[in-house]
XYZ file of C-alpha atoms in Angstrom:
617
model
C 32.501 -56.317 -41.884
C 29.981 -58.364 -39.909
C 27.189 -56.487 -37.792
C 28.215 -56.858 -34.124
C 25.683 -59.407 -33.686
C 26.383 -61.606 -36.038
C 29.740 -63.290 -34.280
C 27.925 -64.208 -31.146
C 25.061 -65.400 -32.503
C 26.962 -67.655 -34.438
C 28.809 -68.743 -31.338
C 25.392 -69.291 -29.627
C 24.285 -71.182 -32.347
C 26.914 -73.952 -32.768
C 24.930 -76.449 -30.678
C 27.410 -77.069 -28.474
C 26.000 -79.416 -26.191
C 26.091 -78.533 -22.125
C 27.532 -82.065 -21.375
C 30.872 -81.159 -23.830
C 30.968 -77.866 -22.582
C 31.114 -78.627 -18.609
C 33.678 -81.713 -18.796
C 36.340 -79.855 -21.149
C 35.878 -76.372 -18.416
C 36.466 -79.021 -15.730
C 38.914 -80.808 -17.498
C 40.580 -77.123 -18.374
C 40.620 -75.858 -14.906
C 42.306 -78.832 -13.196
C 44.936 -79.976 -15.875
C 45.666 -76.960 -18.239
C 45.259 -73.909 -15.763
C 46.946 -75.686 -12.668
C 49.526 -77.172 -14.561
C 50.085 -74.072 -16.754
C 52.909 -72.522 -14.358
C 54.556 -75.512 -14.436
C 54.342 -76.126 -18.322
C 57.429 -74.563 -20.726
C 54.817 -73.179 -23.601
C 53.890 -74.972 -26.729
C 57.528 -77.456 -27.028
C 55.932 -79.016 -23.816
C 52.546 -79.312 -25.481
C 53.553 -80.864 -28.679
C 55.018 -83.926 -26.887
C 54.111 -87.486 -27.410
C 53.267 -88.274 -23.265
C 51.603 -84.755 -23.425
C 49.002 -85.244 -26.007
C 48.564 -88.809 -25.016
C 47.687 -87.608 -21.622
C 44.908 -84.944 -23.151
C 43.578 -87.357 -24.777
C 43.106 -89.658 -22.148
C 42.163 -86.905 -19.302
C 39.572 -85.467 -21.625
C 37.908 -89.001 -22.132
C 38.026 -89.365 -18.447
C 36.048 -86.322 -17.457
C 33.688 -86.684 -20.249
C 33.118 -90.372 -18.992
C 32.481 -88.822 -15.407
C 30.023 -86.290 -16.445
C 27.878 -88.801 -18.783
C 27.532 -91.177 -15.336
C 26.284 -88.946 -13.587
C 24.124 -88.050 -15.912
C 23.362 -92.150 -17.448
C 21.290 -93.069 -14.224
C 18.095 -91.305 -15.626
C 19.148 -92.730 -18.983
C 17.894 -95.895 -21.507
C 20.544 -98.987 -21.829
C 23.322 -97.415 -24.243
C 23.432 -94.178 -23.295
C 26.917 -93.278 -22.141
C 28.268 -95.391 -25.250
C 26.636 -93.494 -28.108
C 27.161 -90.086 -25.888
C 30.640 -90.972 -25.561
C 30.576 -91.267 -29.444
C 29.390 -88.408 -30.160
C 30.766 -86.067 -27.729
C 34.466 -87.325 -27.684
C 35.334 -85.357 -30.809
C 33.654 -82.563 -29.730
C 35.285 -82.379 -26.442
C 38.541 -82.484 -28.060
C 37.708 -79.977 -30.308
C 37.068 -77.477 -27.550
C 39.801 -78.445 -25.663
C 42.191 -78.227 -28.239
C 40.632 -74.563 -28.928
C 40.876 -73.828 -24.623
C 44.387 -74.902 -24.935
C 45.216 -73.162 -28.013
C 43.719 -69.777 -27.194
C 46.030 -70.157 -23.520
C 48.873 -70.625 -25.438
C 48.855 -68.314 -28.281
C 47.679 -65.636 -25.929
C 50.502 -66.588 -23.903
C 52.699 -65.615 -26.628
C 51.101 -63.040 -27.834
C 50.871 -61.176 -24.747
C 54.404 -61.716 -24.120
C 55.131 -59.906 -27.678
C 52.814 -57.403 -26.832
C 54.440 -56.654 -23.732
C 57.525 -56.195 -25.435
C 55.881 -53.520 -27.707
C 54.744 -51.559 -25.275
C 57.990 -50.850 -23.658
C 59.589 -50.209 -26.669
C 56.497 -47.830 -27.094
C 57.154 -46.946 -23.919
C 60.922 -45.969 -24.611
C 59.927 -44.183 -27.284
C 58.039 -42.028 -25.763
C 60.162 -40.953 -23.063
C 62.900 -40.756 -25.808
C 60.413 -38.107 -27.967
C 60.273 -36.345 -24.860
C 63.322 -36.142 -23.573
C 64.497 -34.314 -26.641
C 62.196 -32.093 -26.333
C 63.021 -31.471 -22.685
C 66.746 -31.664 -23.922
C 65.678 -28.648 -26.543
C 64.214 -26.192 -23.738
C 67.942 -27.064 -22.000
C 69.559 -25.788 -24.984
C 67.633 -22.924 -25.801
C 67.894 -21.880 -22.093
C 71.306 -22.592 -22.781
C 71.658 -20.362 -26.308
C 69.467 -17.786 -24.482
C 72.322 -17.748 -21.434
C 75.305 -17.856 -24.195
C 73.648 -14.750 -25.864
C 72.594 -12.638 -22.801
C 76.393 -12.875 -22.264
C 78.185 -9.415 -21.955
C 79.680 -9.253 -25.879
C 83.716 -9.133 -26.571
C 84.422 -6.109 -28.039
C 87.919 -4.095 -28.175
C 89.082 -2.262 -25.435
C 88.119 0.626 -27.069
C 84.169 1.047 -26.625
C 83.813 4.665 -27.947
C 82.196 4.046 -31.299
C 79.254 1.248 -29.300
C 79.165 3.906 -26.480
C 78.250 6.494 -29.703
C 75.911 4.567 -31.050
C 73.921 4.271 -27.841
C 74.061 7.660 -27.204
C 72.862 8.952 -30.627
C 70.540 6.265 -31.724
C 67.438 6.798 -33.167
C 64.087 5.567 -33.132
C 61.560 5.329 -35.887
C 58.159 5.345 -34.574
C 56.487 3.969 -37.993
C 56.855 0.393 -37.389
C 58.609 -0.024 -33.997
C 57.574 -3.400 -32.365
C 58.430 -2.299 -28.887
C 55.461 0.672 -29.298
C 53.318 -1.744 -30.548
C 53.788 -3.976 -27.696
C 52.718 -1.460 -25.360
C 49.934 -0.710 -27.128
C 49.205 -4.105 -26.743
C 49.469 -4.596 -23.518
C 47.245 -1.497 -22.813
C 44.161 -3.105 -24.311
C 44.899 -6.518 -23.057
C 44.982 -4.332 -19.452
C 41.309 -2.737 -20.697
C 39.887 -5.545 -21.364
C 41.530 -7.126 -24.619
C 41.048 -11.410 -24.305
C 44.294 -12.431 -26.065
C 44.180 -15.741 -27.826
C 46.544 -18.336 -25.707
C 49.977 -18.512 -27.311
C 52.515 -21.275 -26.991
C 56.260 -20.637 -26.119
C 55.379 -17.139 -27.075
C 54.288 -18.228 -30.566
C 50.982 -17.624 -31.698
C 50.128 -19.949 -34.663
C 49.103 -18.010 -38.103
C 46.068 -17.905 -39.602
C 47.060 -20.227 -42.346
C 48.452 -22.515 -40.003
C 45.071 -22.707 -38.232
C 43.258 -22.415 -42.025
C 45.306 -25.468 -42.914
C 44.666 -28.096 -39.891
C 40.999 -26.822 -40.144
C 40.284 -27.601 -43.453
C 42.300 -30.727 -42.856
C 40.327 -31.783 -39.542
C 43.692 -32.476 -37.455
C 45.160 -30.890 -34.226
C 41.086 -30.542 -33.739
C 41.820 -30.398 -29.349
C 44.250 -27.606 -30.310
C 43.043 -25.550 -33.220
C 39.381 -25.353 -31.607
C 40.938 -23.515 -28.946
C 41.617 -20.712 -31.120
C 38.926 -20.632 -33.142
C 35.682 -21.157 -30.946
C 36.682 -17.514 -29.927
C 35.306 -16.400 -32.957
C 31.977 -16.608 -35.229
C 30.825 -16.498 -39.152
C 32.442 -14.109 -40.696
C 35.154 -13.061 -37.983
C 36.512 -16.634 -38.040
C 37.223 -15.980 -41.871
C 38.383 -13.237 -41.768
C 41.280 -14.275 -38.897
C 41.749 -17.639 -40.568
C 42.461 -15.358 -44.110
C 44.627 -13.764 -42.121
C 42.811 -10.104 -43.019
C 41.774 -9.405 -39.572
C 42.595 -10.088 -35.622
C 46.249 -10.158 -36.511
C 47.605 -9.047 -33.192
C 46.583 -12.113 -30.796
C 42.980 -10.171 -29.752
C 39.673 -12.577 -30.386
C 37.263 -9.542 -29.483
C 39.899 -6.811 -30.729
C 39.956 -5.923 -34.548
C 43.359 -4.579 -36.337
C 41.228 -1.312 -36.605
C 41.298 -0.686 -32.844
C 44.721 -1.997 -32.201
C 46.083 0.509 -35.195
C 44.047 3.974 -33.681
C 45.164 3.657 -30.666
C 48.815 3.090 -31.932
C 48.336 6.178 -34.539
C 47.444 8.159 -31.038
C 50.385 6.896 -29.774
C 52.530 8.133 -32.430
C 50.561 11.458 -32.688
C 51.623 11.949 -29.144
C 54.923 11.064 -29.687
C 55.073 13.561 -32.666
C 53.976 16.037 -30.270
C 56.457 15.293 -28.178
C 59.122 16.133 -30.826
C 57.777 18.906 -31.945
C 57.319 20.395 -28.423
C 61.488 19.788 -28.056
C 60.431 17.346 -24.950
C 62.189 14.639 -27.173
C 65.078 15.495 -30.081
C 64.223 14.741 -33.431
C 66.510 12.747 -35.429
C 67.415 10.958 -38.824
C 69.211 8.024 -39.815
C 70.793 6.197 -42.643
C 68.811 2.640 -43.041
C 70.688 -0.185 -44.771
C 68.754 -3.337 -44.109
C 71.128 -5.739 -46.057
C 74.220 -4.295 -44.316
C 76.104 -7.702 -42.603
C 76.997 -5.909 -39.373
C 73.866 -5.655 -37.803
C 74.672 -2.735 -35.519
C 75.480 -0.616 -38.985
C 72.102 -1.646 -40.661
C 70.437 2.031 -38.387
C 73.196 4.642 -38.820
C 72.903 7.911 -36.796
C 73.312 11.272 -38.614
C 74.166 14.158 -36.093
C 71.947 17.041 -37.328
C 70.473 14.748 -39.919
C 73.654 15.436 -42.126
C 76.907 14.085 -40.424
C 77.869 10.803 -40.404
C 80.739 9.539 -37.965
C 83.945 8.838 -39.821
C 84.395 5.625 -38.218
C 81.739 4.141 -39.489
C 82.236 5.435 -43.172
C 85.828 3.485 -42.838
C 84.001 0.173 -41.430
C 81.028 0.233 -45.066
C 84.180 1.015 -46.765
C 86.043 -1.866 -45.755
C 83.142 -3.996 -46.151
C 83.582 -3.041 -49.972
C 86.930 -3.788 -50.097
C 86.238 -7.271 -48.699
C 83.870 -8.192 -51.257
C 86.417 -6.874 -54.265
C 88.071 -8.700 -52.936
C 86.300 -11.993 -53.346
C 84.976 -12.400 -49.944
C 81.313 -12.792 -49.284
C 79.670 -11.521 -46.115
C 76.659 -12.534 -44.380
C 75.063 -11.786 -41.168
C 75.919 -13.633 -38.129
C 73.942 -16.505 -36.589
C 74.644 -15.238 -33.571
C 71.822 -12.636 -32.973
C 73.081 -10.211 -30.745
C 73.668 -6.682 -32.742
C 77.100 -6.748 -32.633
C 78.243 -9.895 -33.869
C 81.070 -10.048 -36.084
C 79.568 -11.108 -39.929
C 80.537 -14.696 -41.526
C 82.999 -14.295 -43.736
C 83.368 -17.053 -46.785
C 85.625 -17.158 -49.504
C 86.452 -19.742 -52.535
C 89.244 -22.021 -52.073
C 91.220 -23.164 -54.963
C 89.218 -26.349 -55.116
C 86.184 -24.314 -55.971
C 84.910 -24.490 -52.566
C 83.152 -22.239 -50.452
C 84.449 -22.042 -46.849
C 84.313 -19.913 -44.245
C 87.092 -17.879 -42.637
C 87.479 -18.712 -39.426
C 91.129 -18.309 -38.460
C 91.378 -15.199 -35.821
C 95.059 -14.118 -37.360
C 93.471 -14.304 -40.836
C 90.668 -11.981 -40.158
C 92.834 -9.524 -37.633
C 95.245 -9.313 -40.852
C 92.267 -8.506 -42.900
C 91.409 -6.108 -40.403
C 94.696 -3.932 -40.587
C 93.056 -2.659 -43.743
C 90.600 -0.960 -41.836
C 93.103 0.397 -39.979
C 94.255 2.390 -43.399
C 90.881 3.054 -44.301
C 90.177 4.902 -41.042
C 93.289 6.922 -41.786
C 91.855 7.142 -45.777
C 88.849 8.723 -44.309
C 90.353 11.053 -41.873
C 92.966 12.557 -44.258
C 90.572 13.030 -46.952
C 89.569 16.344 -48.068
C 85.924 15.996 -46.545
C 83.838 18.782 -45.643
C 84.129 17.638 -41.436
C 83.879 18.705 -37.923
C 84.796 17.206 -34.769
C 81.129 16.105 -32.794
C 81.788 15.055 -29.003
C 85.066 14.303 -29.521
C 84.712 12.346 -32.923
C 85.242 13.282 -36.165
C 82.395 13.740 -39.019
C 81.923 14.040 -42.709
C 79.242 15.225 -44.292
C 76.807 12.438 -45.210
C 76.331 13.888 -48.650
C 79.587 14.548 -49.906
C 80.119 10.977 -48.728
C 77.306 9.544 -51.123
C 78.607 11.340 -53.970
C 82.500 9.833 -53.559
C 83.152 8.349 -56.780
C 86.061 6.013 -54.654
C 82.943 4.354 -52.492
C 83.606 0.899 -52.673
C 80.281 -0.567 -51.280
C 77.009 -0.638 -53.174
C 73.461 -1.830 -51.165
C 70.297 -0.238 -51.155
C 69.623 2.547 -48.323
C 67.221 5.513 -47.121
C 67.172 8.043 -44.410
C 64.407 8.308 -41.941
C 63.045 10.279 -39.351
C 62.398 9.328 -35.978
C 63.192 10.396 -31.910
C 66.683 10.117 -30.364
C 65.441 7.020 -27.964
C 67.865 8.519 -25.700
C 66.173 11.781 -25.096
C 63.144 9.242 -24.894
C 64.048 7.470 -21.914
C 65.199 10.419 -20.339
C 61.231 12.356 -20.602
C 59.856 9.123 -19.846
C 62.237 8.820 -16.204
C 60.788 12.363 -15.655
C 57.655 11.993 -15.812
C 57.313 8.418 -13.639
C 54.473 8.440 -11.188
C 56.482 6.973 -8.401
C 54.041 4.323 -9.576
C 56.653 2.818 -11.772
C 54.870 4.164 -14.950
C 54.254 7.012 -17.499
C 51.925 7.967 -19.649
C 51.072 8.694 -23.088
C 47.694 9.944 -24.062
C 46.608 7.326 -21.489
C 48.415 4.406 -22.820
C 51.139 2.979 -19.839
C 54.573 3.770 -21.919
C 58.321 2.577 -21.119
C 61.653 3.376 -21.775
C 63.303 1.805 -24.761
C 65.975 -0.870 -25.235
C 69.305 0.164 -26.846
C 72.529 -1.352 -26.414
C 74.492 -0.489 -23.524
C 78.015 -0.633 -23.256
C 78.396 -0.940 -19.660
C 75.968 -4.099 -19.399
C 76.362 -5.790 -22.913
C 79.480 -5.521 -23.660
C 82.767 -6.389 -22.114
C 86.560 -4.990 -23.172
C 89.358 -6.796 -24.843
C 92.721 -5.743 -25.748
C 91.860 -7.385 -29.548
C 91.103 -5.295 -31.924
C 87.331 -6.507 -32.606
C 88.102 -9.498 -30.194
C 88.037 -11.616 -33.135
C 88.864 -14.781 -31.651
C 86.578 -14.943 -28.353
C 83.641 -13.923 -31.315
C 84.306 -16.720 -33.093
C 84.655 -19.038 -30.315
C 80.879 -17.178 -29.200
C 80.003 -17.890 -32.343
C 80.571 -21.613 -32.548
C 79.870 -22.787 -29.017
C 76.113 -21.043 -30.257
C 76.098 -23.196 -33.547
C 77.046 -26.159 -31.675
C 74.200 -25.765 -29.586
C 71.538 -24.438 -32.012
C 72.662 -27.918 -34.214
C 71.198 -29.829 -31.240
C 68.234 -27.631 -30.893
C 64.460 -28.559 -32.635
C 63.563 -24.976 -32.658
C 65.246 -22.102 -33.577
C 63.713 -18.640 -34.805
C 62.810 -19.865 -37.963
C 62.946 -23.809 -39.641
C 64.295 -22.119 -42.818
C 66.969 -20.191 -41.237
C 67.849 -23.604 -38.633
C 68.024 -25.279 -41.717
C 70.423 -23.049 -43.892
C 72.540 -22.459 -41.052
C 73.024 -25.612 -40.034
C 72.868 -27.915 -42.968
C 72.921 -32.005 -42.700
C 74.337 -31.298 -38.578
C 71.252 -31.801 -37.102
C 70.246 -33.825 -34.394
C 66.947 -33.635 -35.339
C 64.756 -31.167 -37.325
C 60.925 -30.772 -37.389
C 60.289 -32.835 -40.108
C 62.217 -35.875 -38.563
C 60.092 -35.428 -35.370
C 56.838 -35.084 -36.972
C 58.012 -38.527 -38.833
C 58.752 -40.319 -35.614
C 55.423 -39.725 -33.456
C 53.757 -40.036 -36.700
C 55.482 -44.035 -36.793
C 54.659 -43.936 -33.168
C 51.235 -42.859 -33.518
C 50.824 -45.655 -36.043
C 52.387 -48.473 -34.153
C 50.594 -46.975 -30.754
C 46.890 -47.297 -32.507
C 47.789 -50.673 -34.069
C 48.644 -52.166 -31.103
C 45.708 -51.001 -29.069
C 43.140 -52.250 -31.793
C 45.340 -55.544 -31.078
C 44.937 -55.978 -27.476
C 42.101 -54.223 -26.792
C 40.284 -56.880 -30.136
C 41.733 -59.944 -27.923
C 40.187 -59.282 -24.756
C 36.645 -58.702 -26.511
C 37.134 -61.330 -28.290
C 37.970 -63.827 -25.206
C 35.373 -62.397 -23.842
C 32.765 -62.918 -26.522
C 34.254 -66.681 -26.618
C 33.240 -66.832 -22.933
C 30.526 -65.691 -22.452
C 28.621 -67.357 -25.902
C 30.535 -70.391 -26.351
C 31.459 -71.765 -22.480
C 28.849 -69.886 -21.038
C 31.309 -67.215 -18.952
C 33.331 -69.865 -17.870
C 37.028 -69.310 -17.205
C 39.188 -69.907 -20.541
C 42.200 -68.444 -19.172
C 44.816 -68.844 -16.531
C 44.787 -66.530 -13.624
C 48.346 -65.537 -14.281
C 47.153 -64.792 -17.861
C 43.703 -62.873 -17.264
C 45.745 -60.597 -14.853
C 48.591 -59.498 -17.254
C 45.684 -58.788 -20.085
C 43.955 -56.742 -17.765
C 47.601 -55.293 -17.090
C 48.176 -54.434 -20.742
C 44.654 -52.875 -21.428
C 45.600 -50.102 -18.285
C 48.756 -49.834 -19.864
C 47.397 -49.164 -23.296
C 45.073 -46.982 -22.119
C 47.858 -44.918 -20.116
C 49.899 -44.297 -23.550
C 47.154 -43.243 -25.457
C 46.597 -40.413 -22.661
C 50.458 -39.566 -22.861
C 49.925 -39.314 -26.323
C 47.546 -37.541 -26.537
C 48.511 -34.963 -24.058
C 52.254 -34.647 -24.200
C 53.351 -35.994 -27.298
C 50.516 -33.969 -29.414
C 51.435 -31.316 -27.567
C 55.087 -31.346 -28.397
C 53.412 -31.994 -32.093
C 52.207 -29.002 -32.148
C 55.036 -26.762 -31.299
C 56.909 -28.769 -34.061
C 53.564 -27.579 -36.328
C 54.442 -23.963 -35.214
C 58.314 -24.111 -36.161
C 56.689 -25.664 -39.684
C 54.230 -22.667 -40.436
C 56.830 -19.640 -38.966
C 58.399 -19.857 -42.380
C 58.951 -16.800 -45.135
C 55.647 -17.399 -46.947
C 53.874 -19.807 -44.542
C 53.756 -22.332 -46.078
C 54.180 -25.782 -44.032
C 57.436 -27.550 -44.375
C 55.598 -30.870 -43.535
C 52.901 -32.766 -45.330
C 50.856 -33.260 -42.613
C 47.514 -34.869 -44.041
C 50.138 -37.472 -45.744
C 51.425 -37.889 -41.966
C 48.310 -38.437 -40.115
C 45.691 -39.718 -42.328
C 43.860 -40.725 -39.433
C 44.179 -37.769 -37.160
C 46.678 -36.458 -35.082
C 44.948 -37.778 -31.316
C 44.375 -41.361 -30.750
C 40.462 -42.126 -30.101
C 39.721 -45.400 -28.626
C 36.353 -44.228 -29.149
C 36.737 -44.034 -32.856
C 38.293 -46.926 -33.067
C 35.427 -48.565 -32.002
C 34.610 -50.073 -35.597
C 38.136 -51.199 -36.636
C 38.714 -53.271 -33.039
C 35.270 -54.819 -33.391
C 36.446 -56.304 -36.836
C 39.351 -57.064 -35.628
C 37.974 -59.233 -32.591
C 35.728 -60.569 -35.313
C 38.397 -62.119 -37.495
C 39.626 -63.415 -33.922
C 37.340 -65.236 -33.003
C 36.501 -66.704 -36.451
C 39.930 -67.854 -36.321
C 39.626 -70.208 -33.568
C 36.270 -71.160 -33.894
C 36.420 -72.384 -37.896
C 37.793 -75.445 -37.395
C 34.988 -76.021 -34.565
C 32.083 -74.943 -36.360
C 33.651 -77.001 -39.187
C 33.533 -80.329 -36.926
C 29.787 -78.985 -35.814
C 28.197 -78.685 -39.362
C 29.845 -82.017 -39.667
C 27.934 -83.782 -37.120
């Protein structure tokens, strides 16, 4: 690349004499820039009457200048400086002209580019406005009341005897949380609730990109703190002057207190059977009455799980989130293929074997009793059946009755609105409730308005960017996608590229017109009025979709990073260095370099042929 000064001092140095350069601006102004509304673009130019008239005007107001100038002048003047400026003349008139007219064109195309940049923009950004509809939408669908039979006694048991663990609860952590964040905790911003990890952060550090966004989150920190967070081994919890130390006392008091509690009989104790991989989510924390007793009910519903897989069907959890939602159910058709059940008589047939089981499990000769009204078998005996069809890892734990829990915490409010545990602001704890999450049906399981729960959810999750996790978006969904967060990181990285390329374009023209002026015509006017005024037009305009760019469309970047990172092992779905080699945020400023070569090559373009005809003479 040339040294910025080289270009206009070779401008400056052509020689162009004053004479050549006033008659062809004269010339310009009165035929090319008045006519130019009136011409039809280069087809009018290239005709026979046209370039015989440029010809002719430009040897007119060469002629004109030279007499004014031949009075102080020997015998012979004006015909050896008509000689030797002529060519000259036409030279930089054809170069006036040409400049007009591929600018013309060229400003034309670029205004074409920047509306479709334009529409692209808006387009990137109405899906993502169209995404915060759906999930509002998915989050309405699954606040919904959920259709259960008309029967609600086991869901109203299992809200009445459910247990909390206090080892790993994330509601007691959260209000541990927002205790110190009350005493003076300074929690890191988070977007749409997400907090990026520390390897995301690691990652677009070490690669210099989202630099606006990441330096937000780590100029909180210093030397050996900011390691430590980006390593992930410390300031886990969203706290930039809080370490995990601190946050994990205060929630070990927390539980002490709550231990206390127990032990004092101001809460019951209570145990349950854990089955994490169980497909009915409401079944993965079983209550045990007494620690021993499980309900009979249940033991019929893991049974017929069993059956369903000896059967050859496998069964997953539900997309749908809520707690009760009814598992997906696949099977192998005689193709080979795996398909999901999804016809309600199919599954209510199916579910007439529960039906037996429950009677199975009743008229067995368990060690029971009758607990409120429901009958129980002794979890043991249970365990030990040699006829239990289901086999999946489980444990029992300890924990509180969270219903006893609320209760002591009601008791003991203020009239403030708040209780308190060994100082730390405490609350009563979620649990389903029949009355306000569920709603009756005359179905057994109300198979058919699940499903149809079920599929209005996947229909809108298949439209969403974000989900709770890309992996498990991906999985569920499969090749339906609208759009996932690979394919949007791929479009604003095009974008970004086109955006930057066309900015070094127009924003290289104008210096390069300008350079033109002001070293080769002396700042005269090389342009049309018309023209000048929809260049100046396209700089504002380029300069207005860099700042959307940069402020919405990284922005909506970077909650596509997010969905990327929040994967099992956080790792990034998205080669992002390969992406954005240059960056994620347009800088004009950095550009600086590549638009000054660029206006170089410009201008050496147009004046070649010129400095050609000059090194000639």
């Amino acid at each position: 690349m040339h040294p910025h000064g080289i270009i206009p001092e070779q401008l400056a140095s052509l020689g162009i004499p004053e004479t050549a350069k006033v008659s062809v601006l004269k010339w310009f102004e009165d035929n090319y820039i008045k006519e130019a509304p009136l011409m039809e673009g280069i087809n009018y130019v290239l005709t026979p009457e046209y370039r015989e008239h440029f010809q002719d005007s430009i040897h007119e107001y060469l002629l004109e200048e030279l007499k004014r100038e031949s009075h102080k002048k020997k015998r012979g003047f004006l015909h050896r400086q008509m000689e030797d400026l002529e060519p000259i003349c036409l030279r930089l008139g054809h170069l006036l002209e040409g400049l007009s007219l591929a600018l013309d064109t060229r400003s034309a195309k670029d205004s074409i580019m920047m509306e479709l940049l334009s529409e692209r923009i808006d387009r990137i950004m109405e899906m993502e406005e169209l995404n915060r509809d759906i999930s509002d939408l998915v989050n309405s669908v699954t606040c919904l009341p959920y259709p259960v039979h008309g029967d609600m006694g086991l869901f109203e048991y299992l809200s009445n005897e459910h247990v909390t663990q206090p080892e790993g609860s994330g509601e007691i952590l959260a209000w541990v949380l927002e205790y110190l964040k009350r005493t003076g905790g300074e929690r890191l911003p988070s977007s749409a609730g997400q907090k990026p990890p520390g390897k995301m952060l690691q990652y677009f550090t070490a690669q210099d990109l989202f630099k606006n966004r990441t330096s937000i989150y780590t100029s909180a920190f210093s030397g050996k703190d900011l390691e430590r967070y980006l390593q992930g081994q410390d300031f886990s919890h969203g706290f930039s002057n809080i370490q995990d130390r601190e946050i994990e006392k205060n929630l070990k008091q927390l539980n002490r207190g709550i231990l206390e509690l127990m032990e004092e009989g101001e809460i019951s104790k209570g145990k349950f059977i854990s089955i994490p991989e169980f497909p009915f989510r409401y079944l993965r924390k079983i209550p045990l009455v007494d620690g021993i007793w499980i309900d009979a009910e249940i033991v019929a519903i893991l049974e017929w799980f069993g059956m369903l897989e000896k059967k050859g069907y496998w069964i997953q959890v539900s997309p749908d989130l809520h707690p009760l939602a009814f598992p997906v159910m696949l099977n192998q058709d005689d193709e080979g293929r795996i398909l999901e059940e999804k016809d309600p008589s199919r599954i209510s047939e199916l579910l007439k074997d529960l039906e037996d089981l429950i009677r199975e499990i009743d008229e067995y000769p368990w060690k029971s009793c009758i607990i409120r009204g429901r009958r129980h078998i002794l979890l043991e005996k249970y365990l030990q059946w040699d006829k239990k069809r289901w086999d999946l890892p489980y444990s029992i734990c300890e924990g509180f009755k969270t219903r006893t829990w609320n209760e002591w915490v009601r008791s003991r409010d203020s009239g403030e609105g708040e209780t308190c545990l060994y100082g730390i602001p405490v609350m009563p704890l979620e649990c389903t409730d029949p009355e306000r999450d569920l709603y009756n049906h005359d179905k057994p399981f109300n198979i058919r308005d699940q499903l149809t729960r079920r599929r209005i959810l996947g229909l809108l999750r298949k439209r969403q960017l974000t989900s709770s996790s890309a992996e498990e978006l991906m999985t569920e969904t499969g090749q339906d996608l609208m759009i996932t967060p690979s394919s949007m990181a791929g479009m604003i990285s095009k974008l970004r590229e086109d955006l930057e390329g066309l900015a070094v374009q127009v924003i290289a023209e104008k210096i390069a017109l300008s350079k033109i002026s002001r070293h080769l015509f002396s700042e005269g006017n090389i342009l049309s009025p018309l023209l000048v005024k929809r260049l100046k037009e396209q700089i504002t305009q380029i300069h207005s979709m860099v700042d959307i760019y940069n402020d919405r469309i990284t922005g909506i970047l970077w909650e596509t990073a997010l969905l990327s990172f929040h994967t099992r092992k956080d790792i990034p779905l998205i080669k992002w260095d390969l992406l954005f080699p240059k960056g994620i945020e347009i800088s004009l400023e950095s550009m600086k370099d590549e638009v000054q070569h660029a206006a170089e090559e410009v201008i050496k373009h147009w004046i070649s042929p010129l400095k050609d005809l000059m090194d000639r003479e």
